[in-house]
Amino acid sequence: MAPYDHEAIERRWQDRWETERTFYVDEATDKPKFYNLQMYPYPSGDLHMGHLRNYTYTDLLTRYRTMRGYATMAPMGWDSFGLPAENAAIQTGVHPRESTEQRIGNMKVQLRRLGAVYDWDREVAAHTPEYYRWTQWLFLQFHDRGLAERRNAPVNWCPKDQTVLANEQVVDDGVCERCGTTVVKRDLEQWFFKITDYADRLLDDLEQLDEWPERVRTMQENWIGRSEGASFRMHVAGREDLSFEVYTTRPDTSFGMTFAVLAPEHPLVEELVTGTEYERPVLSFVADVVRESEIERLSVDKDKQGMFIGAHAVNPVNGREIPIYVADYVLMTYGTGAIMAVPGQDQRDWDFAKEHGLDIIRTVEPPDDFDGEAYLGDGPAINSEFLDGLPMAEAKERMIQWLEEQGIGERAVQYRLRDWLISRQRYWGCPIPVVYCPDDGVVPVPEDQLPVRLPHISDWRPAGESPLATVEEFVDTECPACGGPARRETDTMDTFVDSSWYFLRYVDAHNADAAFDRDKVDHWMPVDQYIGGVEHAILHLLYARFFTKVLYDMDLVGVEEPFAALFTQGMITRDGAKMSKSKGNVVAPDPYYDRYGADATRLYHLFMGPPTDDAVWIDDGVEGTSRFINRFWRVALETETTDRDETDADVELLKTAHRTIRKVTEDIERFSFNTAVAALMEYGNELRAYASDEPRTATFDRAVEYMTLMLGPMAPHVAHELWERTGHDSMLAQEPWPEWDPEMTVRERVTMVIQVDGKVRDRVDVDADITDDDARATALASERVADYLDGGEPARVIVRAPKLVNVVTGG
RNA sequence: GCGGGCGUAGCCGAACUGGCAUAGGCGCCGGACUUAGGAUCCGGUGGGUUCACACCCGAUGUGGGUUCGAAUCCCACCGCCCGCACCA
């Protein structure tokens, strides 16, 4: 018998799949399509075990769907723009393009060694002009539709390095990751995508995504953060010309308003204090708060700081005059930047009221046993004139109506979601295709001038502005409108823009005339299965959904949701932390490939635990899956087939095979790969037990075939090899995934459990179709039951034929 | 604070609809084959009684409840993880 030489076998099959283009999908087939997508990776260099889990799952599905007769498209590409390559360049002097392309080459080799197969004809890389040309084109489409907008916004600024920092570069307590200086906010003109225009649709359509994890949908829901209430205008007492708008989710509590609070950045603050005795202290306070880092400012534990600004506002519901404060706990970026404060029903207002000796009026009756401070629960309205006695929801409705009738305010909706700031003051990204002209202002680059190429530079050290700003031949250009001298935009786009549409490029990866062809999009979209890490549950998935909706509105794609089904796999941890290069706890796959082979390594990734859960890497785990493969190799090849008559053992073996096929198929369909592998191991044990005491028959050969096929998606090299060695043609011809025969999965005899008072006292072998009466009689006939009854009559007998009978003594 | 999840052997885990708890694997122990084994194979692996067959008992974070019957459902508590977090 040939020994199992995993190294030679794996190399041979990897060569064949590539040269025969086995998994390059044929579009001109009448097979149903299956778009199997994994989140395209950032080319970080070497793959480690933490990455392999994802690739193993995706590859399993590619192969499984192919075996099930689908035209399966499994593309691969690279999220190849981004900060790490640029930071490495700053340190090593190697150009990001060079290091990135080298890493891509490296990762392709490693994917191949895992036996992961893709349709490489569709490969895309975000940093290539062929790709980012269309990223730029999409930017222009967004711009045309008013969805890309230039606004002033604060950026993270390191005063020491004189540079803008990305959020990821602001670490711990708001300090620069390089020099440790406290980061400050600085205003810059920057580009935004108006994702908030789509907030409602992004929220509402989550409901359709019933093949997404509940958890991810909830996270997106919270992130969008829709809240409903009312907004109304409040006048400054004695100043008919001055007023401000407030937003509240609890208009029903308006009679409990005892003060109002403006955000420090609120324009009215300066206006109200100018020329008064409050001017100096208030403006000094405001300056202090604004200088604080965002992290400090938004810290919940911090005491609320604020002060009276010397003016009063009129509560429109009862005409009462209340003091106006400025305080750090009110944010200019949410709602209107001003609130009505109702300490009786809001804990933050309560804390502030206590601190400053302000009145507290309850407008909802708390329950008798309530001993907290602000009461947020439901209850009858009190101290609220026409609302008194109404429960919260009704009072809220009534007050909104009243505000609208009086023309004071209106129903209002607010979102936590903010517009997407896409400008990055960085080199290694997609240039924003815009020109600034002294005469024509902001001028988009015409489509026929795309791509705006990223110039090759050799000095990308940050120097107070985007590195591109130092490249004169890039910056100095002509205005596309008037032909006069103009300057190019020197910021690049957030890499999340690149990844918001790559799955559309895959369907038509080499189109030089369009981002993608509508017919091809219609053919392949939506993605049937998307697989990736849960760390992308919010941003990437939300942005990709947003893009798809915009493109749908532009009639460029025919679906509103890009990903029909989503699977998020857990992380691999080691020493209590996520496996990652920066944590220094990575395990390289190569020694495992060398010693056990890719198949055993893959099987262990599938087996180590529920795919959604985090899993601890255990070095010895691969031992088990390696033994399993070795044993099956021997069982499959070791003996000659005889033409002995079939026996009961053969029938039983075949039935076990069919039950295993059912279990493995169902487990794969529900992403329970660990139990699918366990079922195969169990089945392997059965095969060995059989082979050790029976000469093999045609039935046994069939049983081996089933195992080989089921291993096809999981341990593909050894499966293909055995398939060939046992005298078959290509494993992927036709639709080779085995079907189970329902009749063969039926058990004729089963073990019936007999309990006395809920404890198992006996087990009997019975016909699977035993009647309740017979089951009851069988149980009562048991000697063991008789012992426990001790001559008495059972009080009750519960029969669940054929599995169980429970005899209740009642004693 | 709000939202979501989890807790089963020495370890990873299985148990789908309330019905034999602990499948499968790792590790460990013993044995076989061997010059040798970190290869392979066989057996064992909660506790107790027993030469053995077998029998008994305990156990799913803790306490209570529902039920003939609970890892599973309900209540309270303890512990851990994830997301959001002064969002009005």
Tab-separated table of C-alpha atoms in Angstrom, chain A residues 361-657:
chain	number	residue	atom	x	y	z
A	361	ILE	CA	-40.088	68.741	39.083
A	362	ARG	CA	-41.320	65.229	38.452
A	363	THR	CA	-43.739	64.900	35.573
A	364	VAL	CA	-44.100	61.138	35.679
A	365	GLU	CA	-45.346	59.482	38.852
A	366	PRO	CA	-42.766	56.897	39.906
A	367	PRO	CA	-43.964	53.646	41.486
A	368	ASP	CA	-44.292	53.610	45.295
A	369	ASP	CA	-41.190	51.515	45.799
A	370	PHE	CA	-39.026	53.695	43.533
A	371	ASP	CA	-35.942	54.894	45.380
A	372	GLY	CA	-33.794	56.134	42.494
A	373	GLU	CA	-33.182	59.684	41.377
A	374	ALA	CA	-34.426	60.575	37.889
A	375	TYR	CA	-37.328	58.292	36.954
A	376	LEU	CA	-37.137	57.070	33.363
A	377	GLY	CA	-39.891	54.503	33.423
A	378	ASP	CA	-43.526	54.645	32.446
A	379	GLY	CA	-46.264	56.014	34.684
A	380	PRO	CA	-49.059	58.559	34.758
A	381	ALA	CA	-48.111	62.141	33.939
A	382	ILE	CA	-48.229	64.585	36.867
A	383	ASN	CA	-47.662	68.328	37.235
A	384	SER	CA	-48.347	68.545	33.512
A	385	GLU	CA	-51.715	70.281	33.128
A	386	PHE	CA	-53.468	68.790	30.104
A	387	LEU	CA	-51.252	65.703	30.125
A	388	ASP	CA	-51.954	64.697	33.716
A	389	GLY	CA	-52.902	61.063	34.109
A	390	LEU	CA	-51.830	59.980	30.630
A	391	PRO	CA	-49.297	57.148	30.292
A	392	MET	CA	-45.961	58.016	28.719
A	393	ALA	CA	-46.662	57.041	25.093
A	394	GLU	CA	-50.003	58.835	25.003
A	395	ALA	CA	-48.632	61.913	26.735
A	396	LYS	CA	-45.829	62.023	24.205
A	397	GLU	CA	-48.247	61.879	21.274
A	398	ARG	CA	-50.547	64.453	22.834
A	399	MET	CA	-47.693	66.886	23.423
A	400	ILE	CA	-46.389	66.552	19.867
A	401	GLN	CA	-49.886	67.295	18.560
A	402	TRP	CA	-50.159	70.279	20.854
A	403	LEU	CA	-46.751	71.644	19.757
A	404	GLU	CA	-47.781	71.308	16.119
A	405	GLU	CA	-51.201	72.883	16.706
A	406	GLN	CA	-49.608	75.828	18.449
A	407	GLY	CA	-46.997	76.176	15.724
A	408	ILE	CA	-44.232	75.930	18.325
A	409	GLY	CA	-42.604	72.746	17.184
A	410	GLU	CA	-42.984	69.488	15.322
A	411	ARG	CA	-42.437	65.782	15.329
A	412	ALA	CA	-38.740	65.080	14.688
A	413	VAL	CA	-36.420	62.163	14.103
A	414	GLN	CA	-32.726	62.079	14.941
A	415	TYR	CA	-29.933	59.689	14.079
A	416	ARG	CA	-26.744	58.820	15.828
A	417	LEU	CA	-25.262	58.074	12.414
A	418	ARG	CA	-23.081	60.875	11.032
A	419	ASP	CA	-22.036	61.569	7.494
A	420	TRP	CA	-19.037	59.594	6.331
A	421	LEU	CA	-15.851	61.640	6.301
A	422	ILE	CA	-13.820	60.148	3.457
A	423	SER	CA	-10.862	62.568	3.244
A	424	ARG	CA	-7.540	61.225	4.454
A	425	GLN	CA	-4.443	63.384	4.542
A	426	ARG	CA	-2.407	60.459	3.367
A	427	TYR	CA	-0.414	59.298	0.376
A	428	TRP	CA	-1.296	55.621	-0.031
A	429	GLY	CA	-4.912	55.882	-1.089
A	430	CYS	CA	-7.152	56.693	-3.990
A	431	PRO	CA	-6.763	60.346	-5.063
A	432	ILE	CA	-9.956	62.366	-4.844
A	433	PRO	CA	-10.662	63.463	-8.445
A	434	VAL	CA	-11.288	67.148	-7.835
A	435	VAL	CA	-9.534	70.367	-8.836
A	436	TYR	CA	-9.717	73.752	-7.111
A	437	CYS	CA	-9.784	76.738	-9.446
A	438	PRO	CA	-9.526	80.358	-8.275
A	439	ASP	CA	-12.340	81.240	-10.686
A	440	ASP	CA	-14.529	78.143	-10.896
A	441	GLY	CA	-14.104	76.844	-7.372
A	442	VAL	CA	-14.524	73.098	-6.873
A	443	VAL	CA	-14.354	71.398	-10.267
A	444	PRO	CA	-14.713	67.632	-10.595
A	445	VAL	CA	-12.190	66.016	-12.917
A	446	PRO	CA	-13.965	65.050	-16.171
A	447	GLU	CA	-14.530	61.318	-16.623
A	448	ASP	CA	-12.306	61.115	-19.687
A	449	GLN	CA	-9.367	62.365	-17.629
A	450	LEU	CA	-9.585	59.498	-15.165
A	451	PRO	CA	-7.753	58.051	-13.503
A	452	VAL	CA	-6.112	60.803	-11.545
A	453	ARG	CA	-2.940	58.850	-11.041
A	454	LEU	CA	-1.226	58.616	-7.720
A	455	PRO	CA	2.257	59.990	-8.440
A	456	HIS	CA	5.279	57.933	-7.500
A	457	ILE	CA	7.037	59.738	-4.699
A	458	SER	CA	10.109	58.919	-2.727
A	459	ASP	CA	9.521	61.113	0.300
A	460	TRP	CA	6.164	60.587	1.941
A	461	ARG	CA	7.035	61.685	5.423
A	462	PRO	CA	4.122	63.655	6.788
A	463	ALA	CA	4.907	67.371	6.888
A	464	GLY	CA	1.837	69.137	8.122
A	465	GLU	CA	-0.364	68.327	5.170
A	466	SER	CA	-1.069	65.500	2.823
A	467	PRO	CA	2.172	64.125	1.357
A	468	LEU	CA	0.719	64.737	-2.105
A	469	ALA	CA	0.706	68.488	-1.428
A	470	THR	CA	4.475	68.498	-1.753
A	471	VAL	CA	4.404	67.011	-5.257
A	472	GLU	CA	4.270	70.081	-7.471
A	473	GLU	CA	3.745	68.266	-10.738
A	474	PHE	CA	0.705	66.631	-9.168
A	475	VAL	CA	-0.752	69.667	-7.453
A	476	ASP	CA	-0.298	72.194	-10.259
A	477	THR	CA	-2.806	71.537	-12.976
A	478	GLU	CA	-5.256	73.160	-15.293
A	479	CYS	CA	-8.831	73.913	-14.445
A	480	PRO	CA	-10.979	71.517	-16.506
A	481	ALA	CA	-13.584	74.286	-16.787
A	482	CYS	CA	-11.609	77.358	-17.773
A	483	GLY	CA	-8.155	76.023	-18.570
A	484	GLY	CA	-6.514	78.408	-16.122
A	485	PRO	CA	-4.033	77.338	-13.437
A	486	ALA	CA	-5.588	75.306	-10.646
A	487	ARG	CA	-4.650	73.020	-7.777
A	488	ARG	CA	-5.512	69.407	-7.344
A	489	GLU	CA	-7.124	68.012	-4.216
A	490	THR	CA	-4.255	66.435	-2.280
A	491	ASP	CA	-6.237	64.235	0.103
A	492	THR	CA	-6.942	60.615	-0.684
A	493	MET	CA	-10.017	58.551	0.077
A	494	ASP	CA	-10.690	56.402	3.101
A	495	THR	CA	-9.930	52.788	2.141
A	496	PHE	CA	-13.467	51.882	3.136
A	497	VAL	CA	-14.478	53.568	-0.126
A	498	ASP	CA	-12.385	51.057	-2.083
A	499	SER	CA	-13.984	48.141	-0.265
A	500	SER	CA	-17.531	49.434	-0.691
A	501	TRP	CA	-17.818	48.211	-4.257
A	502	TYR	CA	-15.109	45.601	-4.963
A	503	PHE	CA	-17.715	42.827	-4.996
A	504	LEU	CA	-19.279	44.568	-8.009
A	505	ARG	CA	-15.966	44.795	-9.833
A	506	TYR	CA	-15.430	41.051	-9.430
A	507	VAL	CA	-18.366	40.343	-11.712
A	508	ASP	CA	-16.639	42.233	-14.538
A	509	ALA	CA	-13.082	42.690	-13.369
A	510	HIS	CA	-11.421	43.750	-16.610
A	511	ASN	CA	-13.985	46.126	-18.027
A	512	ALA	CA	-12.031	49.116	-19.369
A	513	ASP	CA	-15.125	51.089	-20.356
A	514	ALA	CA	-17.193	50.903	-17.188
A	515	ALA	CA	-16.944	50.059	-13.534
A	516	PHE	CA	-19.039	46.993	-14.317
A	517	ASP	CA	-21.589	45.831	-16.802
A	518	ARG	CA	-25.212	45.932	-15.729
A	519	ASP	CA	-26.022	42.516	-17.242
A	520	LYS	CA	-23.176	40.867	-15.396
A	521	VAL	CA	-24.231	42.521	-12.167
A	522	ASP	CA	-27.757	41.264	-12.735
A	523	HIS	CA	-26.446	37.790	-13.345
A	524	TRP	CA	-24.274	37.510	-10.249
A	525	MET	CA	-25.738	39.815	-7.655
A	526	PRO	CA	-26.606	39.583	-4.891
A	527	VAL	CA	-23.711	37.802	-3.258
A	528	ASP	CA	-25.147	34.487	-2.100
A	529	GLN	CA	-22.782	34.020	0.785
A	530	TYR	CA	-20.499	36.625	2.316
A	531	ILE	CA	-17.920	35.502	4.841
A	532	GLY	CA	-15.714	37.638	7.023
A	533	GLY	CA	-14.784	38.864	10.457
A	534	VAL	CA	-17.254	40.402	12.833
A	535	GLU	CA	-14.940	43.412	13.205
A	536	HIS	CA	-16.508	44.634	9.972
A	537	ALA	CA	-20.034	44.265	11.308
A	538	ILE	CA	-20.635	47.983	11.311
A	539	LEU	CA	-18.508	50.170	9.072
A	540	HIS	CA	-17.639	48.088	6.027
A	541	LEU	CA	-20.987	46.367	5.849
A	542	LEU	CA	-22.877	49.604	6.321
A	543	TYR	CA	-20.831	51.438	3.701
A	544	ALA	CA	-21.177	48.592	1.187
A	545	ARG	CA	-24.933	48.598	1.740
A	546	PHE	CA	-24.991	52.380	1.310
A	547	PHE	CA	-23.048	52.189	-1.964
A	548	THR	CA	-25.316	49.505	-3.301
A	549	LYS	CA	-28.401	51.581	-2.534
A	550	VAL	CA	-26.953	54.653	-4.220
A	551	LEU	CA	-26.013	52.586	-7.278
A	552	TYR	CA	-29.484	51.089	-7.256
A	553	ASP	CA	-30.974	54.578	-7.309
A	554	MET	CA	-28.683	55.374	-10.246
A	555	ASP	CA	-29.979	52.260	-11.999
A	556	LEU	CA	-26.494	50.779	-12.174
A	557	VAL	CA	-27.331	47.704	-10.123
A	558	GLY	CA	-30.591	45.860	-9.741
A	559	VAL	CA	-30.478	44.972	-6.064
A	560	GLU	CA	-30.818	47.180	-3.023
A	561	GLU	CA	-28.959	44.843	-0.713
A	562	PRO	CA	-25.603	43.417	-1.807
A	563	PHE	CA	-25.220	40.454	0.549
A	564	ALA	CA	-28.071	37.980	0.793
A	565	ALA	CA	-26.418	35.901	3.496
A	566	LEU	CA	-23.662	36.844	5.879
A	567	PHE	CA	-21.486	34.655	8.025
A	568	THR	CA	-19.093	36.113	10.566
A	569	GLN	CA	-16.492	33.763	11.926
A	570	GLY	CA	-14.859	34.050	15.329
A	571	MET	CA	-11.244	34.948	15.948
A	572	ILE	CA	-8.435	32.612	16.764
A	573	THR	CA	-6.855	33.485	20.060
A	574	ARG	CA	-3.680	32.411	21.751
A	575	ASP	CA	-2.352	33.398	25.171
A	576	GLY	CA	-5.654	35.136	25.777
A	577	ALA	CA	-5.421	37.535	22.845
A	578	LYS	CA	-6.423	37.666	19.217
A	579	MET	CA	-3.737	36.084	17.105
A	580	SER	CA	-1.911	38.946	15.418
A	581	LYS	CA	1.519	40.061	14.425
A	582	SER	CA	1.427	43.035	16.770
A	583	LYS	CA	0.578	40.814	19.750
A	584	GLY	CA	3.484	38.545	18.854
A	585	ASN	CA	1.416	35.389	19.304
A	586	VAL	CA	1.089	34.196	15.738
A	587	VAL	CA	1.465	30.589	14.683
A	588	ALA	CA	2.819	30.156	11.160
A	589	PRO	CA	1.118	27.500	9.056
A	590	ASP	CA	4.192	26.270	7.207
A	591	PRO	CA	5.524	23.913	9.887
A	592	TYR	CA	2.063	22.358	10.017
A	593	TYR	CA	1.901	22.009	6.255
A	594	ASP	CA	5.315	20.356	6.334
A	595	ARG	CA	4.575	17.968	9.124
A	596	TYR	CA	0.860	17.177	8.788
A	597	GLY	CA	-0.147	18.663	5.455
A	598	ALA	CA	-2.668	21.297	4.441
A	599	ASP	CA	-5.582	18.866	4.631
A	600	ALA	CA	-5.012	18.028	8.290
A	601	THR	CA	-4.527	21.715	9.050
A	602	ARG	CA	-7.757	22.604	7.260
A	603	LEU	CA	-9.664	19.858	9.028
A	604	TYR	CA	-8.478	21.106	12.372
A	605	HIS	CA	-9.623	24.629	11.560
A	606	LEU	CA	-13.029	23.210	10.747
A	607	PHE	CA	-13.092	21.011	13.799
A	608	MET	CA	-11.790	23.222	16.564
A	609	GLY	CA	-15.081	24.716	17.626
A	610	PRO	CA	-18.260	26.404	16.496
A	611	PRO	CA	-17.313	28.659	13.564
A	612	THR	CA	-19.024	31.717	15.027
A	613	ASP	CA	-17.153	31.465	18.325
A	614	ASP	CA	-13.646	32.518	19.124
A	615	ALA	CA	-11.361	29.519	19.304
A	616	VAL	CA	-8.173	28.987	21.246
A	617	TRP	CA	-5.298	27.720	19.156
A	618	ILE	CA	-4.034	24.406	20.534
A	619	ASP	CA	-0.812	23.148	19.006
A	620	ASP	CA	-1.679	19.463	19.406
A	621	GLY	CA	-5.080	19.795	17.792
A	622	VAL	CA	-3.819	18.970	14.322
A	623	GLU	CA	-2.576	15.606	15.652
A	624	GLY	CA	-6.143	14.386	15.804
A	625	THR	CA	-7.221	15.391	12.320
A	626	SER	CA	-3.934	14.122	10.912
A	627	ARG	CA	-4.483	10.696	12.491
A	628	PHE	CA	-7.973	10.667	11.098
A	629	ILE	CA	-6.757	11.269	7.554
A	630	ASN	CA	-3.999	8.688	7.871
A	631	ARG	CA	-6.370	6.087	9.169
A	632	PHE	CA	-8.834	6.675	6.413
A	633	TRP	CA	-6.065	6.524	3.823
A	634	ARG	CA	-5.114	3.075	5.057
A	635	VAL	CA	-8.678	1.850	5.343
A	636	ALA	CA	-9.462	3.010	1.826
A	637	LEU	CA	-6.472	1.419	0.179
A	638	GLU	CA	-5.338	-1.453	2.277
A	639	THR	CA	-7.341	-4.479	1.152
A	640	GLU	CA	-8.658	-6.126	-1.960
A	641	THR	CA	-12.364	-6.340	-2.608
A	642	THR	CA	-13.890	-9.806	-2.465
A	643	ASP	CA	-17.182	-10.928	-3.933
A	644	ARG	CA	-18.465	-12.409	-0.722
A	645	ASP	CA	-22.225	-12.209	-0.106
A	646	GLU	CA	-23.617	-9.125	1.536
A	647	THR	CA	-24.409	-9.501	5.224
A	648	ASP	CA	-26.348	-7.623	7.877
A	649	ALA	CA	-23.124	-5.840	8.702
A	650	ASP	CA	-23.041	-4.491	5.158
A	651	VAL	CA	-26.574	-3.206	5.434
A	652	GLU	CA	-25.767	-1.565	8.734
A	653	LEU	CA	-22.654	0.032	7.311
A	654	LEU	CA	-24.590	1.451	4.405
A	655	LYS	CA	-27.247	2.800	6.715
A	656	THR	CA	-24.567	4.450	8.813
A	657	ALA	CA	-23.195	5.952	5.608
